[in-house]
CSV table of C-alpha atoms in Angstrom, one decimal:
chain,number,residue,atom,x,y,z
A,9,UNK,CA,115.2,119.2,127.6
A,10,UNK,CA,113.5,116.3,128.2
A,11,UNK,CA,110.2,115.3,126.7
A,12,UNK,CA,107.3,115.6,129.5
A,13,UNK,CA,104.9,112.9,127.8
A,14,UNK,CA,105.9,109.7,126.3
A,15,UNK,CA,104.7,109.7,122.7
A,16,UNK,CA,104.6,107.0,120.4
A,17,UNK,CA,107.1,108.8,117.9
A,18,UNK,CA,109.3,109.1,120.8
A,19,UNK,CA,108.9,105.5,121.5
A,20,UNK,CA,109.8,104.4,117.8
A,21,UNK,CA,112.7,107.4,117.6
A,22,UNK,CA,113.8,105.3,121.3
A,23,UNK,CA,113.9,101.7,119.2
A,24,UNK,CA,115.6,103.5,115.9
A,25,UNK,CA,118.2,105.2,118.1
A,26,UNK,CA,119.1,102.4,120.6
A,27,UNK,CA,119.6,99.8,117.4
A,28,UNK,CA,122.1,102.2,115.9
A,29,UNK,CA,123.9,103.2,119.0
A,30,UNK,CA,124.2,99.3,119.6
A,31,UNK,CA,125.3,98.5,115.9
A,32,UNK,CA,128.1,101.8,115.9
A,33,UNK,CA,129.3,100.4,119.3
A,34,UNK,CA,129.7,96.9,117.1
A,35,UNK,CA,131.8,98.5,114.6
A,36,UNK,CA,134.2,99.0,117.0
A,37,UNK,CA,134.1,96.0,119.2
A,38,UNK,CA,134.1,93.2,117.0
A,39,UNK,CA,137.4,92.0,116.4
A,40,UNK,CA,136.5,90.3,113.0
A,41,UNK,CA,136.0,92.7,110.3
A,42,UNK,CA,133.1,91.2,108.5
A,43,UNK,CA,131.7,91.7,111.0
A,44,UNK,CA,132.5,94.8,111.8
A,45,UNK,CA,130.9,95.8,108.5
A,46,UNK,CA,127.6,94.0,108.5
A,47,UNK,CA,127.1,96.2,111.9
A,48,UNK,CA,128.0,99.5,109.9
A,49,UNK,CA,125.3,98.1,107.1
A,50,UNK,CA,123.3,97.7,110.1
A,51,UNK,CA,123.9,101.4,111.4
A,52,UNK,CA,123.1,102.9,108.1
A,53,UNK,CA,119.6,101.1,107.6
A,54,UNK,CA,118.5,102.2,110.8
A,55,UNK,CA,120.2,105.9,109.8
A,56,UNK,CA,118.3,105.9,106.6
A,57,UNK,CA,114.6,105.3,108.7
A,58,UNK,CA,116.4,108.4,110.9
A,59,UNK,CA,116.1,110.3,108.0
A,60,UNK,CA,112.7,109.5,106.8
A,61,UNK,CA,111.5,110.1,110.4
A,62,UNK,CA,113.1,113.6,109.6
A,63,UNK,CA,111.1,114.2,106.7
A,64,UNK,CA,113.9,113.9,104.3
A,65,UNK,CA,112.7,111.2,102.4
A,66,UNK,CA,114.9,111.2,99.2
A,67,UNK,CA,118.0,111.6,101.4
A,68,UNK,CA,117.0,108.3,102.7
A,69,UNK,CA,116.5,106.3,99.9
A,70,UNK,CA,120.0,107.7,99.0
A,71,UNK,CA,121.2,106.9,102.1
A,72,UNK,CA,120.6,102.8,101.7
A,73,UNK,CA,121.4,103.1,97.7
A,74,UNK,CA,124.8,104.5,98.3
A,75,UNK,CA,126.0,103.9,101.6
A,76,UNK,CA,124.6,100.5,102.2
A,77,UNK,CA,124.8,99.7,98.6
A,78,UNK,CA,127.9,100.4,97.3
A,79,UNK,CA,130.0,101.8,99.9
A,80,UNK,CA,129.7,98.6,102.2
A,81,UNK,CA,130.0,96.2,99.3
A,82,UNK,CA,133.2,97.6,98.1
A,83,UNK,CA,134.5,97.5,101.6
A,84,UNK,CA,133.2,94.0,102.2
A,85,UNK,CA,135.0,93.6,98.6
A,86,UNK,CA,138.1,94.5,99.9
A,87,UNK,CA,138.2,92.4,103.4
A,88,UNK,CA,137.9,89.7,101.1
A,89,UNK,CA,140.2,90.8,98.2
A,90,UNK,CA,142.8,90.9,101.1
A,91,UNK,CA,141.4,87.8,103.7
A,92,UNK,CA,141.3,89.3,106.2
A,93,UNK,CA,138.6,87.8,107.9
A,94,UNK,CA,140.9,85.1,109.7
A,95,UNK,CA,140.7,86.6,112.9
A,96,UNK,CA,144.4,85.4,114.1
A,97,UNK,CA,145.7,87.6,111.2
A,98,UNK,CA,145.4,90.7,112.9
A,99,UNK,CA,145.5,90.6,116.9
A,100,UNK,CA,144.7,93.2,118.2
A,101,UNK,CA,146.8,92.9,121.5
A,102,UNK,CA,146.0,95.4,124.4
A,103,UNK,CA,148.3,98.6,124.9
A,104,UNK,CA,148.1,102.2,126.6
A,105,UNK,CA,146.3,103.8,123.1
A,106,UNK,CA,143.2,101.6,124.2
A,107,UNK,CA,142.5,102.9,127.6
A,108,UNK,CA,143.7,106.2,126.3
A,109,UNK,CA,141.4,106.8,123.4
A,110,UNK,CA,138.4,105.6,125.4
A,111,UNK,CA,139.3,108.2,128.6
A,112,UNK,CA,139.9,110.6,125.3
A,113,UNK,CA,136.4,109.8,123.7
A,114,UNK,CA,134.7,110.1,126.8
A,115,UNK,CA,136.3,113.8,127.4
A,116,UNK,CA,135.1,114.7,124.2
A,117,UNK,CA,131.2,113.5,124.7
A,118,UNK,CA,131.1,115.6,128.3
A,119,UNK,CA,132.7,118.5,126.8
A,120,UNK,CA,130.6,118.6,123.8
A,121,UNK,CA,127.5,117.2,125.6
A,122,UNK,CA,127.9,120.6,128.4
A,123,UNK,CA,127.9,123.1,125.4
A,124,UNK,CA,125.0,121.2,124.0
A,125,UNK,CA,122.4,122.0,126.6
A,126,UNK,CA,123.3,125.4,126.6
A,127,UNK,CA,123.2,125.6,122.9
A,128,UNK,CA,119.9,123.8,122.5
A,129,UNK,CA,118.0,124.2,125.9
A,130,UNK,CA,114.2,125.3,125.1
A,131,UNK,CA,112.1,122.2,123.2
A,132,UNK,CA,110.6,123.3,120.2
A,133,UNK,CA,109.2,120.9,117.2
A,134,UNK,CA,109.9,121.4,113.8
A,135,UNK,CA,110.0,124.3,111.8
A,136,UNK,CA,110.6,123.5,108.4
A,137,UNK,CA,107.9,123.0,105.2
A,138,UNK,CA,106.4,119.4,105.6
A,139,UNK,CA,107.5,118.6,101.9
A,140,UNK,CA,110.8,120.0,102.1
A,141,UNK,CA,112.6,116.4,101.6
A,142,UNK,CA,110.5,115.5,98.3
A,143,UNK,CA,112.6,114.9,95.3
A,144,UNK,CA,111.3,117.5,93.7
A,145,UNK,CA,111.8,120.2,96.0
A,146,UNK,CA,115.9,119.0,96.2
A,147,UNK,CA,116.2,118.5,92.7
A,148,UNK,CA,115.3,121.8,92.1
A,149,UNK,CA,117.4,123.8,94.7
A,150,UNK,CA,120.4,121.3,93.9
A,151,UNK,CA,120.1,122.6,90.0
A,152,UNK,CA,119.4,126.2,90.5
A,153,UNK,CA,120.7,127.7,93.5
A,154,UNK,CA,123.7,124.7,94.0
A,155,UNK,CA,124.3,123.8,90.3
A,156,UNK,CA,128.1,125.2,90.9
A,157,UNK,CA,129.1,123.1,93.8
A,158,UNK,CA,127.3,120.0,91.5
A,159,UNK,CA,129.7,120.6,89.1
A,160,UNK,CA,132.8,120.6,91.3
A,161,UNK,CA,131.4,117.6,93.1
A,162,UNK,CA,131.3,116.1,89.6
A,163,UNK,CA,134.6,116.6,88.6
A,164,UNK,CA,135.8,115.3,92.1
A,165,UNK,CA,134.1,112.1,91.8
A,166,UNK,CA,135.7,111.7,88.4
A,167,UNK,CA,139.1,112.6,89.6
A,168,UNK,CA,138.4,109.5,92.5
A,169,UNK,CA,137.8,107.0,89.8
A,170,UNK,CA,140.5,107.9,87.8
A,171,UNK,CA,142.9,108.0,90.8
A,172,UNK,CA,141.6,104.8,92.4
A,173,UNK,CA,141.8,102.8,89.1
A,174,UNK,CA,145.6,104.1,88.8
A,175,UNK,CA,146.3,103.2,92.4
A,176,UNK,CA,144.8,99.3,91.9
A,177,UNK,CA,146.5,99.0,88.6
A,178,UNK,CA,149.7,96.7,88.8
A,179,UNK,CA,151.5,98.0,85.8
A,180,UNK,CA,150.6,101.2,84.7
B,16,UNK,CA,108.1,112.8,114.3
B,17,UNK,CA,105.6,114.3,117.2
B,18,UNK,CA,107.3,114.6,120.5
B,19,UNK,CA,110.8,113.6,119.8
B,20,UNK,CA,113.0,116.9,120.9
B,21,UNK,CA,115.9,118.0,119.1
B,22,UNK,CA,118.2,117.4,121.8
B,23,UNK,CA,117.6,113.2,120.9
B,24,UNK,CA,118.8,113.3,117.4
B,25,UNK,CA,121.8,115.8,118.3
B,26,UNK,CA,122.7,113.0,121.6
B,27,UNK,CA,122.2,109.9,119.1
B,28,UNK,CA,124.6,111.7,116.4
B,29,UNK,CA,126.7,112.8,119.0
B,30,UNK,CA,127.1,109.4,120.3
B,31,UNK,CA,128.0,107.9,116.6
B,32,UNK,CA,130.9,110.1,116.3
B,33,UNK,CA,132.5,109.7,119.6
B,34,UNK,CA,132.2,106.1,119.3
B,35,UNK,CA,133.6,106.6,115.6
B,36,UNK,CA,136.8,108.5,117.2
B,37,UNK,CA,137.3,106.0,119.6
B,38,UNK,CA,137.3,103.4,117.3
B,39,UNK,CA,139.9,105.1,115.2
B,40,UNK,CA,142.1,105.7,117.9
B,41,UNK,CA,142.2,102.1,118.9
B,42,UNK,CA,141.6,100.4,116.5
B,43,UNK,CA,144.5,98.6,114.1
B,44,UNK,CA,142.8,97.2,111.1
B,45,UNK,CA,143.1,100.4,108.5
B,46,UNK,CA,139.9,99.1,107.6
B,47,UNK,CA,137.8,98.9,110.6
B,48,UNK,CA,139.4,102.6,110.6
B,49,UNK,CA,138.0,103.4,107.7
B,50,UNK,CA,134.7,102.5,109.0
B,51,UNK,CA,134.9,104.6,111.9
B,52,UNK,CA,135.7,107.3,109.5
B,53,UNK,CA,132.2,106.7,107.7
B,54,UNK,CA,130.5,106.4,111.0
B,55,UNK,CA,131.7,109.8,111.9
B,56,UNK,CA,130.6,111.2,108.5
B,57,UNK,CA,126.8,109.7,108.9
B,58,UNK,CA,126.9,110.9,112.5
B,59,UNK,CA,127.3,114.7,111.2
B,60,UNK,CA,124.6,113.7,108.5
B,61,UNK,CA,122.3,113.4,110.8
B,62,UNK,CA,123.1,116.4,112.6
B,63,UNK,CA,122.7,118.5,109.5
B,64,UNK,CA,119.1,116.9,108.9
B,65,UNK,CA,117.8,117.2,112.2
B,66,UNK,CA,118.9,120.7,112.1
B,67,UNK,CA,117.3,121.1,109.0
B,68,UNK,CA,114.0,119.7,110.1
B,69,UNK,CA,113.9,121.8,113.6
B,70,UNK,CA,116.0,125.1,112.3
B,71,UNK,CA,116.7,126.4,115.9
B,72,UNK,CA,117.7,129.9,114.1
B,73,UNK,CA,114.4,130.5,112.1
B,74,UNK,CA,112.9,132.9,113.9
B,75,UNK,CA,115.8,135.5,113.1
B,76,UNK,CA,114.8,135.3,109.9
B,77,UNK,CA,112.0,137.4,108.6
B,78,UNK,CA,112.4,137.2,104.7
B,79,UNK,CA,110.9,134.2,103.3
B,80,UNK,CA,112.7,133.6,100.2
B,81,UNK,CA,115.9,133.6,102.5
B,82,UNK,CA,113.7,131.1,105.2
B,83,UNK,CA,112.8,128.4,101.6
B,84,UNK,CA,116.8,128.5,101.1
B,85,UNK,CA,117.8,128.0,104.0
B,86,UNK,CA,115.2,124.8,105.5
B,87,UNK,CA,117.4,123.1,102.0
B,88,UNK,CA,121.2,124.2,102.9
B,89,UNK,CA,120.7,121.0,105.3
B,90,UNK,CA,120.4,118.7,102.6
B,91,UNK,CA,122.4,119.8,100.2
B,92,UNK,CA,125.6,119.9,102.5
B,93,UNK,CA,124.5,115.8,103.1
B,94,UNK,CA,124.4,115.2,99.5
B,95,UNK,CA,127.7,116.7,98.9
B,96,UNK,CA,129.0,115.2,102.1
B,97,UNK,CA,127.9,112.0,100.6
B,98,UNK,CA,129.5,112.4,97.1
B,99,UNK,CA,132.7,112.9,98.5
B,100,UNK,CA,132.5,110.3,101.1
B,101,UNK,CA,132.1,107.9,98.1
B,102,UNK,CA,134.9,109.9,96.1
B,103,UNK,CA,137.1,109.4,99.8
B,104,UNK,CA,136.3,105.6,100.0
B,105,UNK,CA,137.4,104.6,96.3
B,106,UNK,CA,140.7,106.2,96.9
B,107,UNK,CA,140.9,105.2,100.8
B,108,UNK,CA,140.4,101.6,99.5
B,109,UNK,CA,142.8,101.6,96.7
B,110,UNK,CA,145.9,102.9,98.6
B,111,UNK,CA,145.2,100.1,101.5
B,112,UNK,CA,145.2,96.9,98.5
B,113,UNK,CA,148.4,99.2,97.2
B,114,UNK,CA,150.0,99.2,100.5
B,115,UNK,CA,149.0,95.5,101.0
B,116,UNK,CA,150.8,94.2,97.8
B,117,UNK,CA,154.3,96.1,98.8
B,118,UNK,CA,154.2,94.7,102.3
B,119,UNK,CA,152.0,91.7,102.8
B,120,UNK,CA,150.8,93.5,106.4
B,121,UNK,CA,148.3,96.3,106.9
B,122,UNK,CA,148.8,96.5,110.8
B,123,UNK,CA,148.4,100.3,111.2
B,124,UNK,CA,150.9,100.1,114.1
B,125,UNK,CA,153.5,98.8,111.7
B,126,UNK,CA,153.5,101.1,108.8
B,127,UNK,CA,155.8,103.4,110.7
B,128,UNK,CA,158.2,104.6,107.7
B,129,UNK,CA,157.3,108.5,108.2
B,130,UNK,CA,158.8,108.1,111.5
B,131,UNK,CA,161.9,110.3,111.9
């Protein structure tokens, strides 16, 4: 389970993991949601160097082009579009759902944490081909052997921007 | 990366989500919510890479065509994971600036007509 030598991968895969676990925990503990956001921007940067680290290099470029891109500007778009950053706007006063969902969250990390050792005990590096994140190699699986599930993933992106331009219109 | 075991990514993503959960659940701004949401989905992201990279259940299989298509299934599930993430935000988005031009309020706690 645990490494027996400390490695310098280990000790960069240490820094990576301990900003993001620091920024996710931001996301929720902010109580302004700008920034809330520029921690989630700050989650998926160090994600994206997760996933080089991984080997999956063109994932990771898409990672920071969409995610940190667009995704975060439209929702940085939107906290604006609605001003919500005045933090008196929104308090967030204390009830029994806080205390609640943490006892519930914590539950839900044990349980899965137990089944986790027993699922993954053994160490063991990696398996797969060293160029198996190359955009080549995706691009080719992605429009031979998944070319049908492109297609459908197509037509539901296109459905989104129809249905989100219908829902922001104000007359239609 | 040499030396980093399996179990460290799968912990790391496994911390994103619960901390995504927890966030939804208490949590009020439907946006923050929607954050959590994404945090959740990047957390399971980088559960299906690391899998991919490590592939715990290679050595059942003996065929290697069948071993090349299966180090990608990994990847391809993030992509598509990511396209509809982006397809799930446009919409997500557009129903909260709907909802805030009927009622001047987006406290989740307070958009309580479904309740019978």
């Amino acid at each position: 389970m645990l490494p027996e030598q400390i490695t310098p991968g280990l000790l960069v895969f240490a820094a990576m993991g301990g900003i993001a676990a620091l920024a996710a925990l931001g996301v929720i503990l902010f109580p302004n949601a700008v920034r809330s956001a520029l921690c989630l921007v700050l989650n998926f940067f160090v994600l994206a160097g997760l996933y080089f680290t991984l080997g999956a290099e063109l994932l990771g470029i898409t990672q920071i082009v969409v995610y940190t891109g667009a995704i975060m500007v439209l929702f940085l778009f939107v906290i604006m579009l609605l001003n919500l950053a005045a933090p008196q706007q929104l308090n967030e006063k204390g009830d029994i759902k806080k205390p609640l969902g943490v006892v519930m969250g914590l539950g839900m990390l044990a349980l899965i944490l137990a089944q986790l050792q027993v699922a993954i005990g053994k160490d063991f590096g990696p398996r797969s081909e060293a160029n198996f994140g190359t955009p080549e190699v995706v691009g080719r699986t992605l429009f031979t052997l998944y070319a049908f599930p492109l297609e459908i993933v197509g037509i539901l992106l296109v459905v989104g921007i129809v249905g989100s331009i219908l829902l922001a219109k104000r007359k239609i | 990366m040499q030396g980093v075991p399996l179990f460290a990514y799968i912990a790391l993503a496994l911390f994103m989500f619960t901390v995504g959960t927890v966030g939804v659940i208490i949590r009020r701004n439907p946006i923050v919510i929607f954050m959590c949401v994404e945090l959740m989905l990047n957390a399971v992201n980088l559960t299906f890479l690391a899998f991919a990279r490590y592939m715990p259940a290679m050595a059942l299989q003996h065929n290697a065509a069948q071993r090349a298509q299966s180090q990608m299934a990994g990847q391809m599930m993030v992509i598509f994971v990511m396209a509809v993430a982006a397809a799930e935000v446009a919409v997500g988005l557009g129903i909260i600036m709907a909802i805030y031009r009927l009622r001047e309020n987006i406290d989740i706690d307070e958009l309580n007509l479904l309740k019978g």
